Short mmCIF file of C-alpha atoms and ligand atoms in Angstrom, two decimals:
data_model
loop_
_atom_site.label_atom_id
_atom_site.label_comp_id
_atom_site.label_asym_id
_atom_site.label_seq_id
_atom_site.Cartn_x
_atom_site.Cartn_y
_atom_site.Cartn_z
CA UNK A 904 -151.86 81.50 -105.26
CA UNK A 905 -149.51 78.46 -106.03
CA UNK A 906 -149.15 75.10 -103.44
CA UNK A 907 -146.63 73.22 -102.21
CA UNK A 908 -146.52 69.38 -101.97
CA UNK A 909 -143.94 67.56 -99.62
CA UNK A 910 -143.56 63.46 -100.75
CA UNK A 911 -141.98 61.92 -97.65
CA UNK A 912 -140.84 59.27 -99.47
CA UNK A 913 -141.06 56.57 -96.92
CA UNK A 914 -143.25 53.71 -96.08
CA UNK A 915 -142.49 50.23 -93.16
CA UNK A 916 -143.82 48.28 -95.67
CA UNK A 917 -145.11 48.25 -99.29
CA UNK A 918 -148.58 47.79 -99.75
CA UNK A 919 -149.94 45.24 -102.85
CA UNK A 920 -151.28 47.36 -105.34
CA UNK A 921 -148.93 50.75 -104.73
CA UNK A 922 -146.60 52.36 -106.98
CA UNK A 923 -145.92 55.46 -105.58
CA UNK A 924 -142.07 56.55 -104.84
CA UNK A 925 -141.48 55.03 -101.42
CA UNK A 926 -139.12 52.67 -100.05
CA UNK A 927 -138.33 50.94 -96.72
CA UNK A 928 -137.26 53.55 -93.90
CA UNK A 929 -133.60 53.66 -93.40
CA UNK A 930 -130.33 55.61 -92.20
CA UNK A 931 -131.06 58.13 -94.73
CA UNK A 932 -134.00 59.49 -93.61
CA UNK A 933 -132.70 62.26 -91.59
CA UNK A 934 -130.03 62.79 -94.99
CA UNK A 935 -133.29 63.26 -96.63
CA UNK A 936 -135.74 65.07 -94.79
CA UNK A 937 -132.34 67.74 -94.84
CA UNK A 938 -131.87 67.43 -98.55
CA UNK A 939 -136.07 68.31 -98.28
CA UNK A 940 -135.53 71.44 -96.09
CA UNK A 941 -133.33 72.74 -98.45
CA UNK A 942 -134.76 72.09 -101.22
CA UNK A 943 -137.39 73.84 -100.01
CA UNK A 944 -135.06 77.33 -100.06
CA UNK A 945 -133.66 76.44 -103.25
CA UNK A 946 -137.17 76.54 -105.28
CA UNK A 947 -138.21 79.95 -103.85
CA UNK A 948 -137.60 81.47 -107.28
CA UNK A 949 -139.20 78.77 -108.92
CA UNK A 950 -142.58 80.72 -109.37
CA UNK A 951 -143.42 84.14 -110.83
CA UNK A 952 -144.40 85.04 -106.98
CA UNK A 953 -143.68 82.90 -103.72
CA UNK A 954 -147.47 83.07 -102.22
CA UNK A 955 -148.39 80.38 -101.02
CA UNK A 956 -152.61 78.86 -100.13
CA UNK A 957 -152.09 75.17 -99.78
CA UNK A 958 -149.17 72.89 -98.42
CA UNK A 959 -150.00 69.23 -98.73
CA UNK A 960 -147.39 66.70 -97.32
CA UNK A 961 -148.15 63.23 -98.99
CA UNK A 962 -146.06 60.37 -99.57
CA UNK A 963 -144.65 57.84 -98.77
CA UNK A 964 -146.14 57.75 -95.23
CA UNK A 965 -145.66 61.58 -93.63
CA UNK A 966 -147.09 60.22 -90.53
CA UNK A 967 -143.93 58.28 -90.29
CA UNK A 968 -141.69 61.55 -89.12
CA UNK A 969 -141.63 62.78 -85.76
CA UNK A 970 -143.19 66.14 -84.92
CA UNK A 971 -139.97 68.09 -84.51
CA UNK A 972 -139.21 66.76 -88.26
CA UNK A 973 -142.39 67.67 -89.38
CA UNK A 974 -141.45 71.32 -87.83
CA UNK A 975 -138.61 71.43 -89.31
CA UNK A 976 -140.24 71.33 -92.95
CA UNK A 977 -143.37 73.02 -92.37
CA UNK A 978 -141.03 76.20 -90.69
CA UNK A 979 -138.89 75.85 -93.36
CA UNK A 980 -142.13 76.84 -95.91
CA UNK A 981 -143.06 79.89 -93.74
CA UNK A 982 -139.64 81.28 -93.36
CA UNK A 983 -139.47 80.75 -97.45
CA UNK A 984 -142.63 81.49 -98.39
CA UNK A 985 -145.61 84.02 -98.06
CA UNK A 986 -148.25 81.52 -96.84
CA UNK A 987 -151.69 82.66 -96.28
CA UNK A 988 -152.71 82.88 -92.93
CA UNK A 989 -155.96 80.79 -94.32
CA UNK A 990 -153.72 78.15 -96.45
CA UNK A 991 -155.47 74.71 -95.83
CA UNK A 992 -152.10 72.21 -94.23
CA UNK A 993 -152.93 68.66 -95.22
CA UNK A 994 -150.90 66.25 -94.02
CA UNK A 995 -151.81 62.10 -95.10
CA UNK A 996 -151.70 59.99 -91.91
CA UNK A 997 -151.55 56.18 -91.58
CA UNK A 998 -153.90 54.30 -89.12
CA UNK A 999 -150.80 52.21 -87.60
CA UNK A 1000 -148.74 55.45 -87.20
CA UNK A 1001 -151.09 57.68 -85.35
CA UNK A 1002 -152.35 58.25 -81.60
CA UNK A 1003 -153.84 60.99 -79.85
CA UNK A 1004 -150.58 63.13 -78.88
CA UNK A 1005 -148.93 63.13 -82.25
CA UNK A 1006 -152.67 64.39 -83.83
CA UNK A 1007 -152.73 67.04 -81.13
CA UNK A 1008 -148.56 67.58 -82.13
CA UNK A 1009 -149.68 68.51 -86.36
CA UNK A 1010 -153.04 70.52 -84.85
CA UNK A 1011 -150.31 73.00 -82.99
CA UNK A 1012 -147.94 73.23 -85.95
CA UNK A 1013 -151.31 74.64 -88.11
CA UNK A 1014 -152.01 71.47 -89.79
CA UNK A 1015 -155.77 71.85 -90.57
CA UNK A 1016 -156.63 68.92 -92.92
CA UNK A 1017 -155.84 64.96 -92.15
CA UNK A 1018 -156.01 62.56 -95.22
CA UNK A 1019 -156.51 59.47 -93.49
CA UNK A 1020 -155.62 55.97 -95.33
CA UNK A 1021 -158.36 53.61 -94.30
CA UNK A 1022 -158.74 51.58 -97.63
CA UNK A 1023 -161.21 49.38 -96.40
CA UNK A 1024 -163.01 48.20 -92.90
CA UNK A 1025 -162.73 44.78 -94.10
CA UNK A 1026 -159.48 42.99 -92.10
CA UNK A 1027 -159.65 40.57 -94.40
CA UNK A 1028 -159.36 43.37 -97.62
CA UNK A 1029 -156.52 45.08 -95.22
CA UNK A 1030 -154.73 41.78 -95.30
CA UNK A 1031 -155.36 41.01 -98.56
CA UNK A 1032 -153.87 44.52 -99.57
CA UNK A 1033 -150.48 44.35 -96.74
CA UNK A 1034 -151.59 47.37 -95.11
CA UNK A 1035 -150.06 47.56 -91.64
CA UNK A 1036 -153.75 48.00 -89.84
CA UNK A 1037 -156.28 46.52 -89.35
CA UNK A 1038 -160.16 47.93 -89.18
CA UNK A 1039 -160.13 48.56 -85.07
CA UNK A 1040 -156.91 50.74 -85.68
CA UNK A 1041 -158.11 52.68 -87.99
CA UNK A 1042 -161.36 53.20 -86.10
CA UNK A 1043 -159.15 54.78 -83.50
CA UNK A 1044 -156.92 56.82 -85.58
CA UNK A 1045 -160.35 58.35 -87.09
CA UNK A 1046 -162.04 58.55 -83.48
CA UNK A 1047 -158.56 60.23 -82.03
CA UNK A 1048 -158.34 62.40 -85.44
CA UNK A 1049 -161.63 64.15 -84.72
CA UNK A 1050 -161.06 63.97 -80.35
CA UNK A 1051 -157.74 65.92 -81.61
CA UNK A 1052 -160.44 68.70 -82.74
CA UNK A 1053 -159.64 68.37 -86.41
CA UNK A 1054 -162.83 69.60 -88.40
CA UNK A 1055 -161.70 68.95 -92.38
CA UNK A 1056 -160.89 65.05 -92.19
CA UNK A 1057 -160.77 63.37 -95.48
CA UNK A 1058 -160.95 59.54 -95.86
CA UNK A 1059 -159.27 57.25 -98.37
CA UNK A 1060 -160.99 53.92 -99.69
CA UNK A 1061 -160.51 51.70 -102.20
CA UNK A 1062 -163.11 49.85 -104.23
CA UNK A 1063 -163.01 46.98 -105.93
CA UNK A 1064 -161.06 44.38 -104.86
CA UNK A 1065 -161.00 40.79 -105.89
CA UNK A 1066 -163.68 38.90 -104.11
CA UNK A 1067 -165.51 41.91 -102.87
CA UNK A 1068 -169.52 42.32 -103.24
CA UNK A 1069 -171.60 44.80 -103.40
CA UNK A 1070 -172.89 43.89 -99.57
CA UNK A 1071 -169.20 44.83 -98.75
CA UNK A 1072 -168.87 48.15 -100.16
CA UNK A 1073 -172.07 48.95 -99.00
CA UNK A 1074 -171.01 48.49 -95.61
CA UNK A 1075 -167.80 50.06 -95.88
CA UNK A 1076 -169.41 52.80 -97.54
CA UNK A 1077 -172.06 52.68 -93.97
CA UNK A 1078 -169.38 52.53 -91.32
CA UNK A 1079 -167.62 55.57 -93.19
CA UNK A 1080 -170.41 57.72 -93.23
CA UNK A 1081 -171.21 57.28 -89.62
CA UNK A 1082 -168.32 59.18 -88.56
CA UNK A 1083 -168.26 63.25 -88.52
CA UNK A 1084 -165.85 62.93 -92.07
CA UNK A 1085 -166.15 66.17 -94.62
CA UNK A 1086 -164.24 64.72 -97.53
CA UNK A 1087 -163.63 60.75 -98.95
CA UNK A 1088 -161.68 60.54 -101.64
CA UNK A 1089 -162.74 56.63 -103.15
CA UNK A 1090 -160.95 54.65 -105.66
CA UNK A 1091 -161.37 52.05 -107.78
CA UNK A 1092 -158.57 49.51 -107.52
CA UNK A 1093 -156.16 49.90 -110.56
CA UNK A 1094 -153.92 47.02 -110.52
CA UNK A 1095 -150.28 48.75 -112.03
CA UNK A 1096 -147.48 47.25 -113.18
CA UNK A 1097 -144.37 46.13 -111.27
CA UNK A 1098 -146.90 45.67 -108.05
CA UNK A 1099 -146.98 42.45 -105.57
CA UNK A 1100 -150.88 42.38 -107.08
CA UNK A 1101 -149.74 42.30 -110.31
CA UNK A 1102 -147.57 39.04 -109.90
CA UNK A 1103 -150.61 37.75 -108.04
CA UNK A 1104 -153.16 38.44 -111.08
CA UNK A 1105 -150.46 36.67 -113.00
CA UNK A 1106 -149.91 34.11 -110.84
CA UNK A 1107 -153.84 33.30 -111.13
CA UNK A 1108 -153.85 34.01 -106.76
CA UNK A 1109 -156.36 37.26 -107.20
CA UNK A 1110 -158.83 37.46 -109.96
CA UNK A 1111 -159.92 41.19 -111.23
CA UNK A 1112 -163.76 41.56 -110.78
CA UNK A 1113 -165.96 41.96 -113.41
CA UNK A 1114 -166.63 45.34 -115.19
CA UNK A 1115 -170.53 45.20 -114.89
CA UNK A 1116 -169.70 44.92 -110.70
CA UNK A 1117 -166.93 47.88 -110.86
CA UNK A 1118 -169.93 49.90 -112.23
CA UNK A 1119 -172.39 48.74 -109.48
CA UNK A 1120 -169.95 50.12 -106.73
CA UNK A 1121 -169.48 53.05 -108.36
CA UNK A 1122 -173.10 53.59 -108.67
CA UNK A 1123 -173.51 52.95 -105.02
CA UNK A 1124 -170.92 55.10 -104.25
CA UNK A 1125 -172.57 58.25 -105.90
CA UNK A 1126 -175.74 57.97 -104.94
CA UNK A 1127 -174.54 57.29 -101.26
CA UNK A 1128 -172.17 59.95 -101.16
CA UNK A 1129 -175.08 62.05 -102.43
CA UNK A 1130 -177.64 61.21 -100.24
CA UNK A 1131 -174.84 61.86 -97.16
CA UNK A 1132 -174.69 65.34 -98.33
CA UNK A 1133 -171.41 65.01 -100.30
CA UNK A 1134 -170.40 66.76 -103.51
CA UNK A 1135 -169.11 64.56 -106.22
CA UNK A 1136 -166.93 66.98 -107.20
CA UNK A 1137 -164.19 65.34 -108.66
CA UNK A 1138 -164.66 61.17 -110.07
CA UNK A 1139 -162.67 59.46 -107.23
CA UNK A 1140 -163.36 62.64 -104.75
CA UNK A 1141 -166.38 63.63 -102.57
CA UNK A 1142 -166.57 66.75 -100.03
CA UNK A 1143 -169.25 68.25 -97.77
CA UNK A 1144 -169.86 72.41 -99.49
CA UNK A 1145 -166.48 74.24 -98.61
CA UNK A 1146 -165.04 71.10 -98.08
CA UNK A 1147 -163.41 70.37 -100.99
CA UNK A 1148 -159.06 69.63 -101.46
CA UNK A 1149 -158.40 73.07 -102.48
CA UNK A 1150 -154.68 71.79 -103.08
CA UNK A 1151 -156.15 69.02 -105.33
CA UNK A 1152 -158.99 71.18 -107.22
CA UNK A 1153 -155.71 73.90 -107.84
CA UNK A 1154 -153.63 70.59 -109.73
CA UNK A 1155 -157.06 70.33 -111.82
CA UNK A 1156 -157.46 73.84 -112.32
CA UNK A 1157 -154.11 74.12 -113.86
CA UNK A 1158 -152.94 76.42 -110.59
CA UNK A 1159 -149.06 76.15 -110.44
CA UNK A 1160 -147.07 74.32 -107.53
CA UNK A 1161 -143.73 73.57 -106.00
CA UNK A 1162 -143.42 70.13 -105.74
CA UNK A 1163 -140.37 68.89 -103.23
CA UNK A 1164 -139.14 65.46 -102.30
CA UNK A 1165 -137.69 62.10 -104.39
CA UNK A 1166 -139.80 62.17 -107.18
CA UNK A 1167 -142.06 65.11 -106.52
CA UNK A 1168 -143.20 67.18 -109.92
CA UNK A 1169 -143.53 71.01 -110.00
CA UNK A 1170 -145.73 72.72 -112.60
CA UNK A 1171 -144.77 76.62 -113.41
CA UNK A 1172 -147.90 77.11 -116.25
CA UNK A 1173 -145.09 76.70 -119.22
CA UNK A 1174 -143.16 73.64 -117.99
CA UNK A 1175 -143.26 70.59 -115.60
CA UNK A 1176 -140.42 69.40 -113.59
CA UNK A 1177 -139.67 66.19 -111.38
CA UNK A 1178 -137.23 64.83 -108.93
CA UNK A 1179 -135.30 61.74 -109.66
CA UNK A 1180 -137.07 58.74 -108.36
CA UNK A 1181 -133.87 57.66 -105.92
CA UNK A 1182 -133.28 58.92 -102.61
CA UNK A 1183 -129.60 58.45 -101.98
CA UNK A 1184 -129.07 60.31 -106.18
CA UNK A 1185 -131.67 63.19 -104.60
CA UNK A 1186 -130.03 63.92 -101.85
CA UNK A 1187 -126.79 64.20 -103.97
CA UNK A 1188 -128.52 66.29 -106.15
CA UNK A 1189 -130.00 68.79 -103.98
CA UNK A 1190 -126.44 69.02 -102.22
CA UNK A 1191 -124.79 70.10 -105.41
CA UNK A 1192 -127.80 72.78 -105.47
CA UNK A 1193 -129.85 71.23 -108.62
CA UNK A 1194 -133.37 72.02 -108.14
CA UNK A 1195 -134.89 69.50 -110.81
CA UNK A 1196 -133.77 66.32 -112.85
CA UNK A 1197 -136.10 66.57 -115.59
CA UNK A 1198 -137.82 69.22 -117.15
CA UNK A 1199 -140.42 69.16 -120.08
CA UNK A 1200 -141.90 72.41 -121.47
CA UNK A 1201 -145.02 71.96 -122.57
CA UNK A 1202 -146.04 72.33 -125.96
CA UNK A 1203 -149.81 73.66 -126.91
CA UNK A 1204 -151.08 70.06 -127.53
CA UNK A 1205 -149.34 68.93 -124.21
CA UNK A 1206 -151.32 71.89 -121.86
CA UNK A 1207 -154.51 71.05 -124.26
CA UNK A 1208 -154.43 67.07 -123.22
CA UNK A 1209 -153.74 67.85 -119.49
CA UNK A 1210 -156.60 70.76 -119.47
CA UNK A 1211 -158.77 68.16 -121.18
CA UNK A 1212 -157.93 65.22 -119.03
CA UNK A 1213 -158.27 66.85 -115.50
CA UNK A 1214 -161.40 69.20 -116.23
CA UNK A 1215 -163.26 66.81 -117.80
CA UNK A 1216 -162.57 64.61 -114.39
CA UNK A 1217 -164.20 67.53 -112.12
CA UNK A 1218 -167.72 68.69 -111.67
CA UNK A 1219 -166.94 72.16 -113.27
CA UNK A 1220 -165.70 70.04 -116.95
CA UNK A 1221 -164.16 71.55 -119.96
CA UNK A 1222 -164.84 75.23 -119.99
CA UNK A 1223 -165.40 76.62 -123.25
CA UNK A 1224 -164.38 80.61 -123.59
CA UNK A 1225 -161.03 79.27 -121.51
CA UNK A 1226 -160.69 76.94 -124.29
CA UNK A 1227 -161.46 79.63 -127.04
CA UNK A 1228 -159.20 81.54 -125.42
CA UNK A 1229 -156.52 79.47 -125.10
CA UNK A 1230 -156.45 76.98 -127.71
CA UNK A 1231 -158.26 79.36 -130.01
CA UNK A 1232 -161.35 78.54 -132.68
CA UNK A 1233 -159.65 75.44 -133.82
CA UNK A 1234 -159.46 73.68 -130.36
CA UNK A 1235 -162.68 75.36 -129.65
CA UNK A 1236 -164.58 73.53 -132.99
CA UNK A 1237 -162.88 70.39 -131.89
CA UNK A 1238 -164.02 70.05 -128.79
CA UNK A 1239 -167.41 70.72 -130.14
CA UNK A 1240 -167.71 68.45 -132.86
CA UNK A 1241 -166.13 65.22 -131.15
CA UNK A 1242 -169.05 66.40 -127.94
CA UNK A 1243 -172.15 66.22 -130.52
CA UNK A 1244 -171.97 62.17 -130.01
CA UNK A 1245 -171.39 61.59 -126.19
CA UNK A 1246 -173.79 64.77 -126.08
CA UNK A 1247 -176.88 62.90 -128.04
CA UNK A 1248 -176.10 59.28 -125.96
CA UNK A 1249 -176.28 61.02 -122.65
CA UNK A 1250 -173.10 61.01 -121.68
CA UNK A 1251 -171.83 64.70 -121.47
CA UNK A 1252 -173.86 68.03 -121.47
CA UNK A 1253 -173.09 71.55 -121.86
CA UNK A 1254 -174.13 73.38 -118.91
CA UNK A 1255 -173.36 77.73 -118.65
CA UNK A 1256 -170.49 77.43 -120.90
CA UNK A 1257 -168.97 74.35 -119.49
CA UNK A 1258 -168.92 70.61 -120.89
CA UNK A 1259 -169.11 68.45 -118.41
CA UNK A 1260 -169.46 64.59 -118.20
CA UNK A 1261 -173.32 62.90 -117.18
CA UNK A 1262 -173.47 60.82 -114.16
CA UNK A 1263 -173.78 58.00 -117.24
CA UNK A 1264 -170.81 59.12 -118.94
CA UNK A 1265 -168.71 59.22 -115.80
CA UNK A 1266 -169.01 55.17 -115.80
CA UNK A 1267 -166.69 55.66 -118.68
CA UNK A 1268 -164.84 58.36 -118.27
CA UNK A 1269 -161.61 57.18 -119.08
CA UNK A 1270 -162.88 55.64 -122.37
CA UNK A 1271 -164.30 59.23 -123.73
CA UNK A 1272 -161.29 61.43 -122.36
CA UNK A 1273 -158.97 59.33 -124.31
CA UNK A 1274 -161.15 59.78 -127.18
CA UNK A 1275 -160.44 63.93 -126.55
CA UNK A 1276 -156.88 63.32 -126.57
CA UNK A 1277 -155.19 64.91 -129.91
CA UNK A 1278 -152.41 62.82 -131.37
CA UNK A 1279 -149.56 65.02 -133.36
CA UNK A 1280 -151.67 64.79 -136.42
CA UNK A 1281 -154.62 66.36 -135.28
C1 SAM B 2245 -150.21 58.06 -102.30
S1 SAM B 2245 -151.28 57.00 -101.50
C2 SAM B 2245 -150.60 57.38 -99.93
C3 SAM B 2245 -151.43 57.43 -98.76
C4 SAM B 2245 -150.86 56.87 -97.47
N1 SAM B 2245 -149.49 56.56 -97.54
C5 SAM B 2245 -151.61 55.61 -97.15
O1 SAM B 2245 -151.08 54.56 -97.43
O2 SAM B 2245 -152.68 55.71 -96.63
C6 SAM B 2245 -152.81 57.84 -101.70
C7 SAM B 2245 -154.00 56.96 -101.94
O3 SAM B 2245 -154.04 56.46 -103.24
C8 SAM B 2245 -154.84 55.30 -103.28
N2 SAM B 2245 -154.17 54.33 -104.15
C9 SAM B 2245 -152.85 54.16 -104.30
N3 SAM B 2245 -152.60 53.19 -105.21
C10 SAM B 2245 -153.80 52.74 -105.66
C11 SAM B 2245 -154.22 51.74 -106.60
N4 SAM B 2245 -153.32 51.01 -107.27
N5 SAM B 2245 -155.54 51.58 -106.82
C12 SAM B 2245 -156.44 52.32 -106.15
N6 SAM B 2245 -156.11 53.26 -105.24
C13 SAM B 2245 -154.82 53.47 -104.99
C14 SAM B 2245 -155.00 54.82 -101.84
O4 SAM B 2245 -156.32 55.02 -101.42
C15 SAM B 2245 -154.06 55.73 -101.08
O5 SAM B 2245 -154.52 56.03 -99.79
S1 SF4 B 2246 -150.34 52.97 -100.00
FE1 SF4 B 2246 -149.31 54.36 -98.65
S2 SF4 B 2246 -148.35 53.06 -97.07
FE2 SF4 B 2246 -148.92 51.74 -98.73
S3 SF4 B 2246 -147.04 51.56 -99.93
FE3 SF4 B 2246 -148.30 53.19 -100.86
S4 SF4 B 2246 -147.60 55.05 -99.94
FE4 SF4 B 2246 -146.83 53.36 -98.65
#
């Protein structure tokens, strides 16, 4: 069963070191949440069959729309749609945004899942990143998230940031894991191009920290999450048993989905699609009935780098009869040979069939998928 993700593609400010698609709210956020809604109907036929397990409205900031807008689009998917009566509903939430009545609003329209954006309990790490709350709000937006009787809360935190120590993640980690949480998805700051921190680093204001500290935290971070009872299922994602993003594990386990909204992608298992990353050229779009503005079919060495890239990311790595199967004995003996190094260093293992990364080799997992990835003359 395919998913459906939502990007509300609005935020009231920008935060340092984002790039997503979002932009300041305006007058055109009603023209767009529309243009959403019916784009919604329009991509119906989009997938061999219109069942439906997992809705996930991200952004942007979703918590930004009122409940009756947030209604309108989550009706809009059940009058469209066959969605199972156990689909998990995620929908991201800012601290700032949130309060007790609008949680209890998205618990009564079957939201069952509440990705909460804490980023740090450090106010001086919130400031530092231009996030819109500080540490006591989002200790209330978590303390009115679970009084709202939401079970499956996830929390987002970044790592990493210039001037941090080890003594801070630590207690970030701490304060996280004393609430009642069943999922954190962490991440290590990435500091992308075009972003207020990326004028900064340039500027000489914020200096990256050292590679042998990004390792520490991530260290930390394992073996706390592990000894909290979490799963590291995923490398920036950690969930109690059965408490895993099924909507995220589906992008990783090449499941299709319907992606809606400025700049949204939608994956079909031959082709990926996107939206045009403008709201005011969307919305003219979807009014002349266009359901995509790009669209890439994916060659064999395309779907082999993606497979490669998000497996070897998860717990359940590269599995090897899918990859005999699909990429026959010659992607089969390649993934084989290039393993035998990592493999003897300690860095990946074959375990029932499947090829999965070491807790070692997941310090440097970007540096060994990239060595995976086959270039045209492969
Ligand atoms: C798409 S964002 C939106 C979430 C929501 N709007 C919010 O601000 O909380 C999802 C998550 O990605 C993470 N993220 C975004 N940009 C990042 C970056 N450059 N480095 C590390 N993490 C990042 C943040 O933890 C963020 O909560
Ligand atoms: S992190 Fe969230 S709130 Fe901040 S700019 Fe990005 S999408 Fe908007």
């Amino acid at each position: 069963m395919a998913g459906i993700y939502v990007h509300i593609p609005f935020c009231k400010t920008i935060c340092s070191y984002c790039d997503f698609y979002s932009v300041a709210v305006s007058d055109a956020k009603t023209d767009c949440i529309n243009a959403i809604v019916k784009e919604i109907s329009l991509k119906k036929d989009y997938l061999p069959d219109n069942d439906i397990s997992t809705i996930y409205i991200g952004g942007g900031t979703p918590s930004l729309l009122s409940l009756n807008e947030m209604e309108t689009i989550i009706n809009q998917i059940y009058k469209d749609y066959s969605v199972d009566i156990n689909s998990e509903i995620t929908v991201e939430v800012n601290p700032d945004d949130v309060n007790l009545e609008y949680l209890l609003g998205l618990k009564k329209l079957n939201v069952n899942r509440i990705s909460l954006g804490i980023q740090s309990w450090r106010d001086a790490d919130l400031r530092l990143m231009n996030r819109r709350h500080n540490a006591a709000q989002a200790a209330q937006a978590l303390k009115d998230t679970i009084k709202a009787g939401f079970e499956n809360i996830s929390v987002d935190l970044i790592y990493g940031l210039p001037k941090t120590t080890i003594n801070d993640w630590q207690s970030n980690l701490d304060i996280t894991f004393s609430y009642d949480i069943k999922h954190l998805s962490a991440y290590h700051l990435t500091i992308e191009n075009g972003t207020p921190f990326k004028k900064m680093l340039d500027k000489g204001t914020i200096i990256e920290i050292e590679e042998e500290d990004s390792m520490a935290f991530f260290n930390l971070l394992i073996e706390q999450a592990d000894k909290e009872g979490f799963v590291h299922y995923e490398i920036s994602n950690f969930g109690k048993p059965d408490y895993f993003s099924i909507h995220n594990s589906n992008y990783w386990k090449q499941v299709n989905y319907i992606g809606v909204g400025p700049s949204a992608h939608s994956f079909n298992g031959y082709s990926r699609q996107w939206n045009i990353k403008s709201i005011k050229k969307y919305i003219n779009l979807i009014n002349e009935g266009k359901t995509f503005f790009e669209r890439e079919e994916l060659d064999a060495q395309t779907k082999f780098n993606e497979y490669i890239m998000t497996s070897l990311r998860t717990m359940w790595g590269i599995n090897l009869d899918y990859v005999e199967k699909t990429f026959e004995r010659e992607g089969y003996d390649y993934i084989i040979n290039l393993s035998d190094k990592f493999k003897k260093y300690g860095l990946m293992k074959v375990d029932n069939q499947h090829l999965i990364l070491t807790d070692q080799g997941k310090m440097t997992s970007d540096n060994i998928i990239s060595e995976f990835m086959m270039t045209a003359d492969e």
